[in-house]
Coordinates of C-alpha atoms in Angstrom, one line a residue:
M3 CA 18.5 -101.9 14.5
A4 CA 22.0 -101.4 15.6
S5 CA 19.1 -104.7 15.8
S6 CA 19.6 -106.9 9.5
S7 CA 17.9 -103.6 -2.8
D8 CA 18.0 -100.4 -3.6
A9 CA 14.8 -98.8 -2.6
S10 CA 11.9 -98.3 -5.0
S11 CA 8.4 -98.2 -3.2
S12 CA 5.9 -100.7 -4.5
A13 CA 3.4 -99.3 -6.7
G14 CA -0.2 -99.8 -5.9
S15 CA 0.4 -102.5 -3.4
N16 CA -2.8 -104.2 -2.0
P17 CA -1.4 -106.6 0.7
E18 CA -3.6 -109.5 1.1
Q19 CA -4.8 -110.9 4.5
P20 CA -2.6 -114.1 5.6
G21 CA -4.6 -117.5 4.8
S22 CA -5.9 -116.0 1.6
A23 CA -5.9 -117.9 -1.6
N24 CA -2.9 -115.9 -3.2
A25 CA -0.9 -116.5 0.1
S26 CA -1.6 -120.4 0.1
E27 CA -0.8 -121.0 -3.6
G28 CA 1.9 -123.6 -4.4
A29 CA 5.5 -123.0 -4.8
G30 CA 6.6 -120.5 -7.4
T31 CA 3.9 -118.2 -6.9
A32 CA 3.9 -114.8 -5.1
G33 CA 1.8 -114.2 -2.0
S34 CA 1.3 -110.9 -0.2
T35 CA 0.1 -109.8 3.3
N36 CA 0.2 -106.7 5.3
V37 CA 2.6 -107.2 8.1
S38 CA 0.5 -104.7 10.3
E39 CA -2.4 -106.7 10.2
F40 CA -0.2 -110.0 11.1
F41 CA 1.0 -108.2 14.3
E42 CA -2.5 -106.5 15.0
G43 CA -3.8 -110.0 15.0
A44 CA -1.8 -111.3 17.4
G45 CA -1.9 -108.2 19.7
K46 CA -5.9 -108.6 19.9
G47 CA -5.5 -111.8 21.3
T48 CA -3.4 -110.5 24.2
E49 CA -5.7 -107.4 24.4
R50 CA -8.8 -109.8 25.0
R51 CA -7.1 -111.5 27.9
G52 CA -5.6 -108.0 29.6
R53 CA -2.1 -106.8 29.4
V54 CA -0.8 -108.5 32.4
R55 CA -3.1 -111.8 32.2
G56 CA -1.7 -112.1 28.5
R57 CA 1.8 -111.9 29.8
R58 CA 1.1 -114.2 32.5
A59 CA -0.5 -116.9 30.4
A60 CA 2.5 -116.6 28.0
M61 CA 4.5 -117.3 30.8
M62 CA 2.6 -120.4 31.9
A63 CA 2.4 -121.5 28.3
V64 CA 6.3 -121.1 27.8
P65 CA 7.8 -122.1 31.2
A66 CA 11.5 -121.7 31.8
T67 CA 12.6 -125.0 30.7
M68 CA 11.2 -124.8 27.4
V69 CA 12.5 -121.2 26.8
A70 CA 15.9 -122.4 28.1
A71 CA 15.6 -125.6 25.8
T72 CA 14.9 -123.0 22.7
L73 CA 17.9 -121.0 23.4
A74 CA 20.0 -124.1 23.3
V75 CA 18.5 -125.0 19.8
L76 CA 19.1 -121.6 18.3
T77 CA 22.5 -121.5 19.7
A78 CA 23.4 -125.3 18.5
E79 CA 21.9 -124.3 15.0
G80 CA 24.0 -121.0 14.9
A81 CA 21.0 -118.9 15.1
L82 CA 21.5 -115.5 16.7
G83 CA 18.3 -115.1 18.4
V84 CA 18.2 -112.9 21.5
Q85 CA 20.1 -114.5 24.0
F86 CA 20.6 -111.4 26.4
A87 CA 18.3 -109.4 28.7
I88 CA 16.5 -106.9 27.1
S89 CA 16.6 -103.2 28.5
G90 CA 12.8 -102.9 28.3
M91 CA 13.2 -99.6 26.5
P92 CA 11.5 -100.1 23.0
F93 CA 13.2 -98.4 19.9
V94 CA 11.6 -97.7 16.6
V95 CA 13.1 -98.6 13.2
T96 CA 12.1 -97.1 9.9
A97 CA 13.3 -97.8 6.2
T98 CA 12.0 -96.8 2.9
E99 CA 12.4 -100.5 1.9
M100 CA 13.8 -103.7 3.1
N101 CA 14.3 -106.9 1.0
G102 CA 15.3 -110.1 2.3
T103 CA 15.9 -114.0 1.6
G104 CA 15.0 -116.4 3.9
F105 CA 12.2 -115.3 5.9
E106 CA 10.7 -116.6 9.2
Q107 CA 7.9 -115.0 12.0
F108 CA 7.1 -116.4 15.1
G109 CA 5.8 -115.7 18.7
G110 CA 8.3 -115.3 21.5
L111 CA 9.2 -114.2 25.1
D112 CA 11.7 -111.6 25.7
H113 CA 13.2 -111.2 29.6
M114 CA 14.2 -108.0 31.4
I115 CA 17.0 -108.3 34.2
E116 CA 15.3 -109.1 37.7
N117 CA 13.6 -106.2 39.2
S118 CA 14.4 -104.0 36.1
P119 CA 13.2 -100.3 36.4
N120 CA 11.6 -100.6 33.1
E121 CA 9.4 -103.9 33.8
G122 CA 6.3 -101.7 34.7
D123 CA 3.5 -104.2 35.1
T124 CA 5.2 -106.7 32.7
G125 CA 6.7 -108.7 35.7
G126 CA 10.0 -108.2 33.4
Q127 CA 8.9 -110.0 30.4
V128 CA 7.5 -108.9 26.9
L129 CA 5.5 -110.9 24.5
V130 CA 7.2 -110.3 20.9
I131 CA 6.9 -111.5 17.3
T132 CA 10.6 -112.7 16.4
T133 CA 11.3 -111.8 12.7
A134 CA 14.5 -113.8 11.3
I135 CA 15.7 -113.0 7.8
K136 CA 18.9 -114.8 6.4
N137 CA 20.1 -112.0 4.3
A138 CA 18.6 -108.5 4.5
T139 CA 19.4 -105.0 2.7
I140 CA 17.7 -102.0 4.2
T141 CA 17.7 -98.6 2.6
K142 CA 17.7 -95.4 4.5
L143 CA 17.4 -96.9 7.9
C144 CA 16.7 -94.7 11.0
Q145 CA 16.6 -96.0 14.4
S146 CA 15.4 -94.2 17.5
V147 CA 15.2 -94.6 21.1
D148 CA 13.5 -92.1 23.4
L149 CA 16.2 -91.7 26.7
G150 CA 13.5 -89.5 28.4
G151 CA 13.0 -86.3 26.5
V152 CA 15.7 -86.4 24.0
N153 CA 16.1 -89.3 21.3
L154 CA 19.4 -91.1 20.3
L155 CA 19.2 -91.4 16.4
I156 CA 21.1 -93.7 14.2
K157 CA 20.8 -93.5 10.4
A158 CA 22.7 -95.4 7.5
G159 CA 21.9 -96.8 4.4
G160 CA 20.9 -93.3 2.7
N161 CA 23.9 -92.6 0.4
G162 CA 23.4 -95.1 -2.4
T163 CA 24.5 -98.1 -0.5
P164 CA 21.8 -99.7 1.5
V165 CA 22.5 -101.2 5.0
S166 CA 23.0 -105.2 4.9
A167 CA 22.9 -107.8 7.5
T168 CA 23.2 -111.6 7.6
D169 CA 21.3 -113.9 10.2
L170 CA 19.2 -110.8 11.1
T171 CA 16.5 -111.3 14.0
L172 CA 14.2 -108.5 15.1
D173 CA 12.0 -109.0 18.5
G174 CA 9.3 -106.5 18.1
T175 CA 5.5 -105.8 19.2
E176 CA 4.5 -103.7 15.8
Q177 CA 5.3 -103.6 12.5
S178 CA 3.7 -101.9 9.4
G179 CA 4.4 -101.4 5.7
D180 CA 3.6 -102.6 2.2
A181 CA 4.9 -106.3 2.1
S182 CA 4.9 -108.9 -0.6
F183 CA 6.5 -112.6 -0.2
T184 CA 7.2 -115.4 -2.6
N185 CA 6.6 -118.9 -1.7
I186 CA 4.7 -117.9 1.4
E187 CA 4.0 -120.5 4.0
I188 CA 1.4 -119.6 6.9
G189 CA 0.5 -121.4 10.1
N190 CA 3.7 -123.6 10.1
D191 CA 4.6 -125.4 13.5
A192 CA 7.5 -122.6 14.4
S193 CA 9.7 -125.7 15.5
T194 CA 9.6 -127.0 11.8
L195 CA 10.9 -123.5 10.1
S196 CA 13.7 -124.1 7.6
K197 CA 14.0 -120.8 5.7
A198 CA 16.3 -118.9 7.8
G199 CA 17.8 -121.2 9.9
V200 CA 16.0 -120.5 13.2
K201 CA 13.5 -122.8 14.9
G202 CA 11.1 -121.5 17.5
P203 CA 9.2 -123.2 20.2
A204 CA 7.1 -126.3 19.3
G205 CA 3.4 -125.6 18.9
V206 CA 3.8 -121.9 18.2
F207 CA 2.2 -120.4 15.1
S208 CA 4.6 -119.1 12.7
Q209 CA 5.1 -117.9 9.1
Q210 CA 8.1 -118.2 6.3
A211 CA 8.7 -117.4 2.9
D212 CA 11.7 -117.7 0.3
T213 CA 11.8 -114.0 0.1
I214 CA 10.3 -110.8 1.7
R215 CA 10.1 -107.2 0.7
I216 CA 8.6 -104.5 2.9
A217 CA 8.4 -100.9 1.6
N218 CA 7.7 -97.9 4.0
L219 CA 8.9 -100.1 7.1
R220 CA 8.0 -98.7 10.6
S221 CA 8.6 -101.1 13.4
T222 CA 8.6 -101.3 17.3
N223 CA 11.5 -103.4 18.6
Y224 CA 12.8 -104.6 22.0
A225 CA 16.0 -106.4 20.6
T226 CA 17.9 -107.0 17.3
T227 CA 21.0 -109.1 16.7
A228 CA 22.7 -110.0 13.3
A229 CA 25.7 -112.1 12.5
V230 CA 27.1 -109.4 10.2
F231 CA 25.6 -105.8 10.1
K232 CA 27.2 -103.2 7.6
L233 CA 25.9 -99.7 8.2
P234 CA 27.4 -97.4 5.1
G235 CA 27.1 -93.8 6.0
L236 CA 26.6 -94.5 9.8
K237 CA 25.5 -91.2 11.8
L238 CA 24.7 -91.0 15.5
S239 CA 23.0 -87.9 17.1
F240 CA 20.7 -86.5 19.6
S241 CA 17.4 -85.2 18.5
D242 CA 14.1 -83.7 20.1
S243 CA 12.1 -86.1 17.7
G244 CA 12.4 -89.8 16.7
C245 CA 12.4 -91.6 13.3

């Protein structure tokens, strides 16, 4: 994440599918869902169209004017969604536990610079899931990026004081762990979200909840932002292996 309580692994967690009876109960109830399955479901849709076709379809569905308008809305509302050109190099984030209040998730599109050496067959655009959390704590954070045979490692929050972040957003393509939510809403229009202060594009599928907890978190991200990001016990190093 250098992308935002104390850890206690969830015992016997059996996350349920989004849209299950538990997930759709009224206020005051706790739903749970497997975050990896949420991302996997989105990934299968693009796989059916093919990688390049999926990205081109996303480009057509979200024209440049809409992307610009969306960024303007995020800026106006004080949200720190990704507003910069991504490098196109994915990085891995792991943690023994992440807890948050004010949780949102929706689809988005990140952009590289023109003719980026990392664009490959993407056309310089990456279809991502944006996760927004108003306040988050992360225990035993590890972030690694492959620089071509050597990994840059960033570790923090492993000495009893967790990493903390406010207005945290993560743009990623994969995420897994044992997740639980309270007062979850699945299937919202992304433009109507209210839990984390971020609104996505109109007509885009999304979900939100009052709280989130993910044990044994592992995610692949392309961008992370936060209004405040505190990393106690920060250590940067190079390693032959990643997180």
